PDB file of C-alpha atoms in Angstrom:
ATOM      1  CA  MET A1297     120.929  49.351  62.742  1.00  0.00           C
ATOM      2  CA  VAL A1298     124.564  49.594  64.039  1.00  0.00           C
ATOM      3  CA  LYS A1299     125.941  52.162  61.931  1.00  0.00           C
ATOM      4  CA  ASN A1300     129.965  52.394  63.065  1.00  0.00           C
ATOM      5  CA  ARG A1301     132.556  50.991  64.780  1.00  0.00           C
ATOM      6  CA  LYS A1302     132.414  52.564  68.051  1.00  0.00           C
ATOM      7  CA  GLU A1303     128.397  51.244  68.092  1.00  0.00           C
ATOM      8  CA  LEU A1304     129.950  48.050  66.993  1.00  0.00           C
ATOM      9  CA  ILE A1305     131.710  47.760  70.263  1.00  0.00           C
ATOM     10  CA  ILE A1306     129.046  49.545  72.761  1.00  0.00           C
ATOM     11  CA  TYR A1307     126.148  46.405  71.589  1.00  0.00           C
ATOM     12  CA  LYS A1308     129.138  43.786  71.217  1.00  0.00           C
ATOM     13  CA  ALA A1309     129.771  44.772  74.743  1.00  0.00           C
ATOM     14  CA  LEU A1310     126.477  44.934  75.820  1.00  0.00           C
ATOM     15  CA  GLU A1311     125.741  40.953  74.561  1.00  0.00           C
ATOM     16  CA  LEU A1312     128.810  39.560  75.973  1.00  0.00           C
ATOM     17  CA  CYS A1313     128.443  41.319  79.531  1.00  0.00           C
ATOM     18  CA  LEU A1314     124.544  40.131  79.329  1.00  0.00           C
ATOM     19  CA  LEU A1315     125.429  36.225  78.622  1.00  0.00           C
ATOM     20  CA  ASN A1316     128.527  36.591  80.622  1.00  0.00           C
ATOM     21  CA  GLY A1317     128.151  38.969  83.029  1.00  0.00           C
ATOM     22  CA  TYR A1318     130.729  42.275  83.331  1.00  0.00           C
ATOM     23  CA  GLU A1319     133.241  40.624  85.642  1.00  0.00           C
ATOM     24  CA  ASN A1320     134.198  37.575  82.720  1.00  0.00           C
ATOM     25  CA  VAL A1321     134.464  39.835  79.530  1.00  0.00           C
ATOM     26  CA  SER A1322     137.597  40.973  78.815  1.00  0.00           C
ATOM     27  CA  ILE A1323     138.907  43.436  76.378  1.00  0.00           C
ATOM     28  CA  THR A1324     140.564  40.460  74.607  1.00  0.00           C
ATOM     29  CA  ASP A1325     137.096  38.759  74.288  1.00  0.00           C
ATOM     30  CA  LEU A1326     135.529  41.817  72.497  1.00  0.00           C
ATOM     31  CA  GLN A1327     138.526  42.487  70.656  1.00  0.00           C
ATOM     32  CA  SER A1328     138.252  38.473  69.226  1.00  0.00           C
ATOM     33  CA  ALA A1329     134.387  38.819  68.881  1.00  0.00           C
ATOM     34  CA  LEU A1330     134.432  41.674  66.617  1.00  0.00           C
ATOM     35  CA  ASN A1331     137.199  41.175  65.061  1.00  0.00           C
ATOM     36  CA  MET A1332     138.872  44.110  65.884  1.00  0.00           C
ATOM     37  CA  GLY A1333     142.378  45.383  66.529  1.00  0.00           C
ATOM     38  CA  ARG A1334     143.114  46.333  69.907  1.00  0.00           C
ATOM     39  CA  GLY A1335     144.416  49.858  68.766  1.00  0.00           C
ATOM     40  CA  THR A1336     141.066  50.624  67.128  1.00  0.00           C
ATOM     41  CA  MET A1337     138.639  49.692  70.212  1.00  0.00           C
ATOM     42  CA  TYR A1338     140.823  52.245  72.566  1.00  0.00           C
ATOM     43  CA  TYR A1339     140.693  54.535  70.132  1.00  0.00           C
ATOM     44  CA  TYR A1340     136.741  54.500  71.305  1.00  0.00           C
ATOM     45  CA  PHE A1341     137.196  53.831  74.816  1.00  0.00           C
ATOM     46  CA  LYS A1342     139.875  54.021  77.263  1.00  0.00           C
ATOM     47  CA  ASN A1343     139.143  50.453  78.922  1.00  0.00           C
ATOM     48  CA  LYS A1344     136.504  48.418  79.874  1.00  0.00           C
ATOM     49  CA  ASP A1345     135.045  50.211  82.792  1.00  0.00           C
ATOM     50  CA  GLU A1346     133.937  52.920  80.458  1.00  0.00           C
ATOM     51  CA  ILE A1347     132.579  50.843  77.822  1.00  0.00           C
ATOM     52  CA  TYR A1348     130.757  49.498  80.835  1.00  0.00           C
ATOM     53  CA  ILE A1349     129.181  52.495  82.267  1.00  0.00           C
ATOM     54  CA  GLU A1350     128.796  53.964  78.392  1.00  0.00           C
ATOM     55  CA  ILE A1351     126.093  50.798  78.499  1.00  0.00           C
ATOM     56  CA  VAL A1352     124.682  51.482  81.482  1.00  0.00           C
ATOM     57  CA  ASN A1353     123.646  55.498  80.452  1.00  0.00           C
ATOM     58  CA  ARG A1354     123.379  54.488  77.230  1.00  0.00           C
ATOM     59  CA  PHE A1355     120.427  51.810  77.353  1.00  0.00           C
ATOM     60  CA  PHE A1356     119.226  52.346  80.678  1.00  0.00           C
ATOM     61  CA  LEU A1357     119.786  55.529  82.669  1.00  0.00           C
ATOM     62  CA  ARG A1358     119.906  58.432  80.159  1.00  0.00           C
ATOM     63  CA  PRO A1359     116.146  56.810  78.547  1.00  0.00           C
ATOM     64  CA  LYS A1360     114.896  56.762  82.280  1.00  0.00           C
ATOM     65  CA  GLN A1361     115.973  60.158  82.593  1.00  0.00           C
ATOM     66  CA  GLU A1362     114.517  61.792  79.395  1.00  0.00           C
ATOM     67  CA  MET A1363     111.553  59.182  79.792  1.00  0.00           C
ATOM     68  CA  LEU A1364     110.499  60.732  83.015  1.00  0.00           C
ATOM     69  CA  ARG A1365     110.769  64.713  82.244  1.00  0.00           C
ATOM     70  CA  MET A1366     106.941  65.538  81.735  1.00  0.00           C
ATOM     71  CA  LYS A1367     104.538  68.323  82.345  1.00  0.00           C
ATOM     72  CA  ASP A1368     103.247  68.877  85.919  1.00  0.00           C
ATOM     73  CA  ASP A1369      99.897  68.150  84.350  1.00  0.00           C
ATOM     74  CA  ILE A1370     100.502  64.452  83.504  1.00  0.00           C
ATOM     75  CA  ARG A1371      97.471  61.435  84.044  1.00  0.00           C
ATOM     76  CA  VAL A1372      97.814  58.016  84.583  1.00  0.00           C
ATOM     77  CA  PRO A1373      97.418  57.135  81.113  1.00  0.00           C
ATOM     78  CA  GLU A1374     100.570  59.161  79.774  1.00  0.00           C
ATOM     79  CA  MET A1375     102.683  58.153  81.969  1.00  0.00           C
ATOM     80  CA  ILE A1376     101.705  54.321  81.292  1.00  0.00           C
ATOM     81  CA  ASP A1377     102.302  55.125  77.530  1.00  0.00           C
ATOM     82  CA  ALA A1378     105.853  57.148  78.415  1.00  0.00           C
ATOM     83  CA  LEU A1379     107.023  53.940  80.330  1.00  0.00           C
ATOM     84  CA  LEU A1380     106.030  51.703  77.543  1.00  0.00           C
ATOM     85  CA  ARG A1381     108.408  53.437  75.023  1.00  0.00           C
ATOM     86  CA  TYR A1382     110.710  52.938  77.453  1.00  0.00           C
ATOM     87  CA  PHE A1383     110.406  49.914  77.224  1.00  0.00           C
ATOM     88  CA  ARG A1384     110.066  49.741  73.813  1.00  0.00           C
ATOM     89  CA  PHE A1385     113.500  51.403  73.296  1.00  0.00           C
ATOM     90  CA  LEU A1386     114.931  49.260  74.935  1.00  0.00           C
ATOM     91  CA  GLU A1387     113.120  45.629  73.958  1.00  0.00           C
ATOM     92  CA  GLU A1388     114.139  47.099  69.798  1.00  0.00           C
ATOM     93  CA  ASN A1389     118.376  47.601  71.351  1.00  0.00           C
ATOM     94  CA  LEU A1390     117.904  44.435  72.556  1.00  0.00           C
ATOM     95  CA  MET A1391     116.832  43.139  69.456  1.00  0.00           C
ATOM     96  CA  GLU A1392     120.016  44.725  67.178  1.00  0.00           C
ATOM     97  CA  LEU A1393     122.023  41.994  69.433  1.00  0.00           C
ATOM     98  CA  GLU A1394     123.035  38.246  67.217  1.00  0.00           C
ATOM     99  CA  GLN A1395     121.766  36.497  70.526  1.00  0.00           C
ATOM    100  CA  ARG A1396     118.488  36.126  71.283  1.00  0.00           C
ATOM    101  CA  ASN A1397     118.350  34.464  74.328  1.00  0.00           C
ATOM    102  CA  ILE A1398     118.974  37.099  76.634  1.00  0.00           C
ATOM    103  CA  ASN A1399     116.565  36.831  79.888  1.00  0.00           C
ATOM    104  CA  THR A1400     115.359  39.101  82.442  1.00  0.00           C
ATOM    105  CA  SER A1401     118.354  37.514  85.049  1.00  0.00           C
ATOM    106  CA  ASN A1402     120.588  38.768  82.309  1.00  0.00           C
ATOM    107  CA  VAL A1403     119.497  42.758  82.694  1.00  0.00           C
ATOM    108  CA  ILE A1404     119.156  42.412  86.525  1.00  0.00           C
ATOM    109  CA  MET A1405     122.463  41.039  86.892  1.00  0.00           C
ATOM    110  CA  LEU A1406     124.013  43.335  84.501  1.00  0.00           C
ATOM    111  CA  LEU A1407     122.484  46.715  86.446  1.00  0.00           C
ATOM    112  CA  TYR A1408     123.410  44.612  90.007  1.00  0.00           C
ATOM    113  CA  SER A1409     126.890  44.453  88.956  1.00  0.00           C
ATOM    114  CA  ALA A1410     127.373  47.796  87.277  1.00  0.00           C
ATOM    115  CA  TYR A1411     125.457  49.593  90.319  1.00  0.00           C
ATOM    116  CA  ARG A1412     127.717  47.696  92.578  1.00  0.00           C
ATOM    117  CA  ARG A1413     130.989  48.681  91.105  1.00  0.00           C
ATOM    118  CA  PHE A1414     130.369  52.345  90.320  1.00  0.00           C
ATOM    119  CA  PRO A1415     128.546  53.794  93.241  1.00  0.00           C
ATOM    120  CA  GLU A1416     127.652  57.105  91.131  1.00  0.00           C
ATOM    121  CA  LEU A1417     125.465  54.914  88.552  1.00  0.00           C
ATOM    122  CA  TYR A1418     123.737  53.076  91.961  1.00  0.00           C
ATOM    123  CA  ARG A1419     123.007  57.075  92.783  1.00  0.00           C
ATOM    124  CA  ARG A1420     121.845  57.958  89.609  1.00  0.00           C
ATOM    125  CA  ALA A1421     119.673  54.768  89.975  1.00  0.00           C
ATOM    126  CA  HIS A1422     118.088  55.820  92.951  1.00  0.00           C
ATOM    127  CA  LYS A1423     117.477  58.944  91.886  1.00  0.00           C
ATOM    128  CA  LEU A1424     115.540  58.332  88.938  1.00  0.00           C
ATOM    129  CA  TYR A1425     113.606  55.556  90.837  1.00  0.00           C
ATOM    130  CA  ALA A1426     112.186  58.379  93.677  1.00  0.00           C
ATOM    131  CA  THR A1427     111.449  60.456  90.540  1.00  0.00           C
ATOM    132  CA  GLU A1428     109.292  57.759  88.920  1.00  0.00           C
ATOM    133  CA  GLN A1429     107.936  57.176  92.274  1.00  0.00           C
ATOM    134  CA  SER A1430     107.323  60.870  92.621  1.00  0.00           C
ATOM    135  CA  MET A1431     105.393  61.293  89.192  1.00  0.00           C
ATOM    136  CA  TRP A1432     103.386  58.360  89.168  1.00  0.00           C
ATOM    137  CA  LEU A1433     101.900  60.214  92.575  1.00  0.00           C
ATOM    138  CA  ARG A1434     101.578  63.538  90.886  1.00  0.00           C
ATOM    139  CA  ALA A1435      99.919  60.962  87.639  1.00  0.00           C
ATOM    140  CA  LEU A1436      97.472  60.157  90.296  1.00  0.00           C
ATOM    141  CA  ARG A1437      96.347  62.911  91.862  1.00  0.00           C
ATOM    142  CA  ASN A1438      95.553  65.069  88.418  1.00  0.00           C
ATOM    143  CA  SER A1439      93.535  61.895  87.261  1.00  0.00           C
ATOM    144  CA  MET A1440      91.428  61.724  90.368  1.00  0.00           C
ATOM    145  CA  ILE A1441      91.063  65.708  89.924  1.00  0.00           C
ATOM    146  CA  ALA A1442      90.102  64.786  86.294  1.00  0.00           C
ATOM    147  CA  GLY A1443      87.709  61.971  87.288  1.00  0.00           C
ATOM    148  CA  GLU A1444      89.533  59.434  85.726  1.00  0.00           C
ATOM    149  CA  VAL A1445      90.726  57.481  89.423  1.00  0.00           C
ATOM    150  CA  ARG A1446      88.990  56.909  92.477  1.00  0.00           C
ATOM    151  CA  ARG A1447      89.056  58.791  94.759  1.00  0.00           C
ATOM    152  CA  ASP A1448      88.845  56.373  97.385  1.00  0.00           C
ATOM    153  CA  ILE A1449      92.493  54.653  96.747  1.00  0.00           C
ATOM    154  CA  PRO A1450      95.578  55.176  98.707  1.00  0.00           C
ATOM    155  CA  LEU A1451      97.740  57.657  96.573  1.00  0.00           C
ATOM    156  CA  GLU A1452     101.087  56.572  98.228  1.00  0.00           C
ATOM    157  CA  GLU A1453     101.273  52.888  97.637  1.00  0.00           C
ATOM    158  CA  THR A1454      99.498  52.666  94.833  1.00  0.00           C
ATOM    159  CA  ALA A1455     102.043  55.104  93.102  1.00  0.00           C
ATOM    160  CA  ALA A1456     104.491  52.653  94.864  1.00  0.00           C
ATOM    161  CA  LEU A1457     102.460  49.379  93.058  1.00  0.00           C
ATOM    162  CA  PHE A1458     102.964  51.310  89.590  1.00  0.00           C
ATOM    163  CA  THR A1459     106.854  52.331  89.940  1.00  0.00           C
ATOM    164  CA  GLN A1460     107.537  48.204  91.289  1.00  0.00           C
ATOM    165  CA  VAL A1461     105.531  47.045  88.159  1.00  0.00           C
ATOM    166  CA  LYS A1462     108.592  46.254  86.195  1.00  0.00           C
ATOM    167  CA  ASP A1463     110.691  44.873  89.645  1.00  0.00           C
ATOM    168  CA  GLY A1464     109.148  41.876  88.927  1.00  0.00           C
ATOM    169  CA  TYR A1465     111.712  41.577  86.360  1.00  0.00           C
ATOM    170  CA  ASP A1466     113.742  39.692  89.173  1.00  0.00           C
ATOM    171  CA  ALA A1467     116.931  37.499  88.889  1.00  0.00           C
ATOM    172  CA  GLY A1468     114.903  34.872  90.484  1.00  0.00           C
ATOM    173  CA  ARG A1469     112.842  34.223  87.846  1.00  0.00           C
ATOM    174  CA  SER A1470     115.785  33.114  85.691  1.00  0.00           C
ATOM    175  CA  GLY A1471     115.427  31.824  82.440  1.00  0.00           C
ATOM    176  CA  MET A1472     112.324  33.729  81.640  1.00  0.00           C
ATOM    177  CA  GLN A1473     112.662  35.487  78.213  1.00  0.00           C
ATOM    178  CA  MET A1474     111.875  39.286  78.554  1.00  0.00           C
ATOM    179  CA  ASP A1475     108.563  40.017  78.108  1.00  0.00           C
ATOM    180  CA  PHE A1476     107.494  44.083  77.226  1.00  0.00           C
ATOM    181  CA  ASN A1477     103.979  42.899  77.152  1.00  0.00           C
ATOM    182  CA  MET A1478     103.668  41.558  80.269  1.00  0.00           C
ATOM    183  CA  VAL A1479     104.871  44.847  81.791  1.00  0.00           C
ATOM    184  CA  ARG A1480     101.894  46.873  79.800  1.00  0.00           C
ATOM    185  CA  ARG A1481      99.585  44.000  80.819  1.00  0.00           C
ATOM    186  CA  GLN A1482     100.240  44.903  84.322  1.00  0.00           C
ATOM    187  CA  TYR A1483      99.807  48.467  83.830  1.00  0.00           C
ATOM    188  CA  GLN A1484      96.642  47.751  82.618  1.00  0.00           C
ATOM    189  CA  LEU A1485      95.149  45.725  84.546  1.00  0.00           C
ATOM    190  CA  LEU A1486      96.222  48.257  87.499  1.00  0.00           C
ATOM    191  CA  TYR A1487      95.132  51.051  85.659  1.00  0.00           C
ATOM    192  CA  SER A1488      91.515  48.874  85.554  1.00  0.00           C
ATOM    193  CA  LEU A1489      91.327  48.669  89.608  1.00  0.00           C
ATOM    194  CA  ILE A1490      91.526  51.878  90.568  1.00  0.00           C
ATOM    195  CA  SER A1491      89.616  53.452  87.389  1.00  0.00           C
ATOM    196  CA  ALA A1492      86.577  55.708  88.197  1.00  0.00           C
ATOM    197  CA  GLN A1493      84.591  53.981  85.386  1.00  0.00           C
ATOM    198  CA  GLN A1494      85.432  50.192  88.230  1.00  0.00           C
ATOM    199  CA  LYS A1495      82.181  48.974  90.105  1.00  0.00           C
TER     200      LYS A1495
END
């Protein structure tokens, strides 16, 4: 639940940027949508770029970074659970928006625009992606040692597959609503294919 003016600005900016693209949203648009004075907005953020950077950090990069702080002995089921918690966080925050017609293209394009405009955000996102893949590799090795997954699977390729599950949400699937249950089903399918119980 959005509780204060700063939160209102962040969530409305997220909504407008998702629907219209960063380049097409001005401070005036945001001010009008919130019925808020310009001075109030500048009290919290010095410009539009600062708001945009906060959106990407708050909803995408910081939660991912927190999710990836896991113990060394993590196994595949725990890794899946952690990523699903990350997606639940994203889903819950998208549900705070007035407009519920956000689709996969909106999110991908928002991030693409942010990473193109702010190279530091891209470097952080790229580092998190590499960290996630190495954690999948660790989780697979640990699960293999524990006898939970088959010993004949190619570890690096399988880690890449798990990392890329959510990459299916790309701009080419425009119009598709955010279906986080699909991510869960894909993780479960992949895990069932490599399970030691698989015959």
